[in-house]
Every structure is written in C-alpha cells, then in structure tokens.
Amino acid sequence: MKTRFTGGRQAGFTLIEMLTVIAIIAILAAIMVPVTGSARKIAERRRAMTEMNSIKVAAMQFYTEHRYMPWPGDPKVGEDKWTSDADQAEVMDLLTGNNPLKKTYLQIPTKSQAPGNPLLFVDPWRQPYQIGMDRNMDGAVEWGGRNVMEKVLVLSPGPPGENKPLQTFD
C-alpha cells in the first residue's frame, strides 16, 4: 500500500491558532464580567422597587377596606409612624391575612423573607423595608424634615456602600 504525502502539513491546530482563540475568549470574558455585574445591580434595584410598590398598594387596599392603616395594636389613628423591624413584621402579618377580614393583601416572596422571620420583608440586600404611614389622616407622611403628600411611604436602605435610599415617592 502506498502512503500519500500531504505536502508536509498535518491536520490540526497550530499553537498560534490555539493561543489566538484563548486570547479572544479571555477578552470576551473580561468584557462580560462588568456587564453582568451591572445588569445584576439593575435587576436588584428593579426588584426592590417592585416589592416596595407591592407593599404600598397592599397597605392602601387594606386602608380602603378597613378605613384605618395596617398598624400594629391600638389605636387605629395617631401620629405618623415609621416601622421598626418588629413593627414591620406586625404590619406584614396584617397584610398577609391575619386581619379582621382574614383577607390577604400581600404575599412575601420566599427570597424576600428574613431568615428566621418569614414575616419580615427584606430587600435584595437583606435589609428590612421601612414603611411610613399617615396615621393622623392629614394626607401626608413626614420624612426627612418635610411632609410627603402620600398615605404610605416605603423605603429601602439600598445597596451597601450607597447612601441614597430607594423610595416610592419623589
């Protein structure tokens, strides 16, 4: 049997070709890392805004049907208040069905429940949402030294290292 001569070149990839492909892959990976990181940050902010709006809508639905804000304990009316962690869990308890009408106004996603306390609604950075309510019925809640013309305000402390909270109002 005769052996065929292929002109001195064997089939396969040269070292230069392999290094070129590896360099291209490394460049693409270096470009993608910051892009995916910023996309994740945007997604976390959007999730927080969606959850804050859900809390606000649920509190307003509760108010419409009960004629008082979903605040823990008595009295139903008083000065405007902002939630502590314990208060927030009690507000969530009222909104998730433990109220006189036994109606569910809000469901807390599993990924947004604090470890060990499924009624504490936390943002994507694991910090509890802060809720301010107009309990004196003047149509505004005090925040940052000013009256915001809303019945319910919801804040997230925002991502760690940023000193600007996310909010559901201007």
GROMACS .gro file of C-alpha atoms in nm:
model
  170
    1MET     CA    1   0.000   0.000   0.000
    2LYS     CA    2   0.124   0.344  -0.085
    3THR     CA    3   0.144   0.626   0.167
    4ARG     CA    4   0.011   0.958   0.048
    5PHE     CA    5   0.213   1.267   0.104
    6THR     CA    6   0.007   1.569   0.219
    7GLY     CA    7   0.264   1.832   0.145
    8GLY     CA    8   0.437   1.831   0.485
    9ARG     CA    9   0.145   1.975   0.679
   10GLN     CA   10  -0.058   1.766   0.921
   11ALA     CA   11  -0.424   1.828   1.000
   12GLY     CA   12  -0.496   2.006   1.332
   13PHE     CA   13  -0.441   2.342   1.500
   14THR     CA   14  -0.113   2.517   1.546
   15LEU     CA   15  -0.003   2.661   1.876
   16ILE     CA   16  -0.051   3.014   1.739
   17GLU     CA   17  -0.410   2.938   1.641
   18MET     CA   18  -0.484   2.793   1.985
   19LEU     CA   19  -0.333   3.095   2.163
   20THR     CA   20  -0.532   3.332   1.942
   21VAL     CA   21  -0.859   3.158   2.029
   22ILE     CA   22  -0.773   3.161   2.402
   23ALA     CA   23  -0.689   3.533   2.383
   24ILE     CA   24  -1.023   3.610   2.213
   25ILE     CA   25  -1.212   3.413   2.478
   26ALA     CA   26  -1.025   3.597   2.756
   27ILE     CA   27  -1.107   3.936   2.602
   28LEU     CA   28  -1.477   3.846   2.572
   29ALA     CA   29  -1.484   3.723   2.932
   30ALA     CA   30  -1.322   4.046   3.053
   31ILE     CA   31  -1.589   4.246   2.871
   32MET     CA   32  -1.877   4.034   3.005
   33VAL     CA   33  -1.786   4.041   3.376
   34PRO     CA   34  -1.862   4.412   3.432
   35VAL     CA   35  -2.169   4.394   3.207
   36THR     CA   36  -2.325   4.106   3.401
   37GLY     CA   37  -2.239   4.276   3.732
   38SER     CA   38  -2.416   4.597   3.635
   39ALA     CA   39  -2.712   4.400   3.495
   40ARG     CA   40  -2.745   4.225   3.831
   41LYS     CA   41  -2.739   4.560   4.015
   42ILE     CA   42  -3.011   4.696   3.787
   43ALA     CA   43  -3.220   4.381   3.840
   44GLU     CA   44  -3.183   4.409   4.220
   45ARG     CA   45  -3.294   4.774   4.213
   46ARG     CA   46  -3.595   4.687   3.997
   47ARG     CA   47  -3.689   4.402   4.229
   48ALA     CA   48  -3.669   4.636   4.530
   49MET     CA   49  -3.886   4.899   4.357
   50THR     CA   50  -4.143   4.634   4.260
   51GLU     CA   51  -4.157   4.497   4.614
   52MET     CA   52  -4.185   4.845   4.766
   53ASN     CA   53  -4.474   4.928   4.533
   54SER     CA   54  -4.642   4.597   4.625
   55ILE     CA   55  -4.621   4.690   4.995
   56LYS     CA   56  -4.763   5.036   4.923
   57VAL     CA   57  -5.054   4.901   4.714
   58ALA     CA   58  -5.133   4.633   4.975
   59ALA     CA   59  -5.137   4.892   5.257
   60MET     CA   60  -5.368   5.118   5.054
   61GLN     CA   61  -5.603   4.827   4.976
   62PHE     CA   62  -5.611   4.745   5.347
   63TYR     CA   63  -5.687   5.110   5.427
   64THR     CA   64  -5.967   5.124   5.168
   65GLU     CA   65  -6.141   4.818   5.312
   66HIS     CA   66  -6.076   4.871   5.686
   67ARG     CA   67  -6.075   5.255   5.700
   68TYR     CA   68  -5.754   5.260   5.905
   69MET     CA   69  -5.389   5.198   5.830
   70PRO     CA   70  -5.245   4.849   5.891
   71TRP     CA   71  -5.052   4.946   6.200
   72PRO     CA   72  -4.993   4.703   6.489
   73GLY     CA   73  -5.206   4.732   6.801
   74ASP     CA   74  -5.444   5.006   6.902
   75PRO     CA   75  -5.513   5.294   6.848
   76LYS     CA   76  -5.601   5.295   6.479
   77VAL     CA   77  -5.530   5.667   6.446
   78GLY     CA   78  -5.239   5.868   6.585
   79GLU     CA   79  -4.920   6.035   6.478
   80ASP     CA   80  -4.742   5.934   6.159
   81LYS     CA   81  -4.510   5.640   6.223
   82TRP     CA   82  -4.220   5.461   6.060
   83THR     CA   83  -4.175   5.090   6.117
   84SER     CA   84  -3.909   4.930   6.330
   85ASP     CA   85  -3.824   4.570   6.234
   86ALA     CA   86  -4.078   4.440   6.488
   87ASP     CA   87  -4.346   4.682   6.366
   88GLN     CA   88  -4.278   4.589   6.004
   89ALA     CA   89  -4.328   4.218   6.081
   90GLU     CA   90  -4.660   4.301   6.250
   91VAL     CA   91  -4.770   4.515   5.955
   92MET     CA   92  -4.682   4.225   5.722
   93ASP     CA   93  -4.882   3.991   5.947
   94LEU     CA   94  -5.188   4.214   5.896
   95LEU     CA   95  -5.130   4.240   5.521
   96THR     CA   96  -5.074   3.865   5.474
   97GLY     CA   97  -5.411   3.766   5.618
   98ASN     CA   98  -5.408   3.800   5.996
   99ASN     CA   99  -5.664   4.084   5.996
  100PRO     CA  100  -6.034   4.114   6.089
  101LEU     CA  101  -6.146   4.032   5.733
  102LYS     CA  102  -5.896   3.743   5.704
  103LYS     CA  103  -5.804   3.881   5.363
  104THR     CA  104  -5.461   3.851   5.203
  105TYR     CA  105  -5.337   4.178   5.057
  106LEU     CA  106  -4.974   4.079   5.010
  107GLN     CA  107  -4.764   3.767   4.971
  108ILE     CA  108  -4.400   3.789   5.070
  109PRO     CA  109  -4.177   3.602   4.822
  110THR     CA  110  -3.964   3.335   4.990
  111LYS     CA  111  -3.642   3.502   4.872
  112SER     CA  112  -3.757   3.825   5.040
  113GLN     CA  113  -3.824   3.673   5.383
  114ALA     CA  114  -3.572   3.733   5.658
  115PRO     CA  115  -3.403   3.417   5.785
  116GLY     CA  116  -3.588   3.303   6.097
  117ASN     CA  117  -3.874   3.551   6.049
  118PRO     CA  118  -4.093   3.486   5.743
  119LEU     CA  119  -4.300   3.798   5.821
  120LEU     CA  120  -4.004   4.038   5.795
  121PHE     CA  121  -3.996   4.162   5.433
  122VAL     CA  122  -3.635   4.235   5.330
  123ASP     CA  123  -3.490   4.399   5.020
  124PRO     CA  124  -3.243   4.228   4.782
  125TRP     CA  125  -2.958   4.339   5.013
  126ARG     CA  126  -3.125   4.164   5.312
  127GLN     CA  127  -3.229   4.489   5.488
  128PRO     CA  128  -3.590   4.533   5.610
  129TYR     CA  129  -3.807   4.773   5.414
  130GLN     CA  130  -3.906   5.082   5.611
  131ILE     CA  131  -4.271   5.180   5.595
  132GLY     CA  132  -4.412   5.520   5.688
  133MET     CA  133  -4.787   5.563   5.732
  134ASP     CA  134  -5.021   5.859   5.752
  135ARG     CA  135  -5.196   5.772   6.077
  136ASN     CA  136  -5.317   6.125   6.158
  137MET     CA  137  -5.513   6.135   5.830
  138ASP     CA  138  -5.370   6.465   5.703
  139GLY     CA  139  -5.277   6.307   5.367
  140ALA     CA  140  -4.901   6.328   5.426
  141VAL     CA  141  -4.618   6.142   5.597
  142GLU     CA  142  -4.320   6.325   5.742
  143TRP     CA  143  -3.986   6.214   5.601
  144GLY     CA  144  -3.654   6.391   5.609
  145GLY     CA  145  -3.795   6.704   5.769
  146ARG     CA  146  -4.069   6.752   5.511
  147ASN     CA  147  -4.423   6.632   5.456
  148VAL     CA  148  -4.460   6.400   5.159
  149MET     CA  149  -4.815   6.403   5.024
  150GLU     CA  150  -4.871   6.026   5.032
  151LYS     CA  151  -5.058   5.799   5.273
  152VAL     CA  152  -4.790   5.527   5.262
  153LEU     CA  153  -4.416   5.565   5.201
  154VAL     CA  154  -4.183   5.269   5.157
  155LEU     CA  155  -3.803   5.293   5.166
  156SER     CA  156  -3.515   5.054   5.112
  157PRO     CA  157  -3.174   5.145   5.254
  158GLY     CA  158  -3.040   5.044   4.911
  159PRO     CA  159  -2.720   4.863   4.820
  160PRO     CA  160  -2.439   4.855   5.077
  161GLY     CA  161  -2.200   5.146   5.041
  162GLU     CA  162  -2.455   5.376   4.882
  163ASN     CA  163  -2.600   5.650   5.099
  164LYS     CA  164  -2.909   5.701   4.887
  165PRO     CA  165  -3.217   5.501   4.984
  166LEU     CA  166  -3.460   5.374   4.723
  167GLN     CA  167  -3.807   5.518   4.769
  168THR     CA  168  -4.158   5.501   4.625
  169PHE     CA  169  -4.202   5.879   4.611
  170ASP     CA  170  -4.025   6.192   4.487
   0.00000   0.00000   0.00000
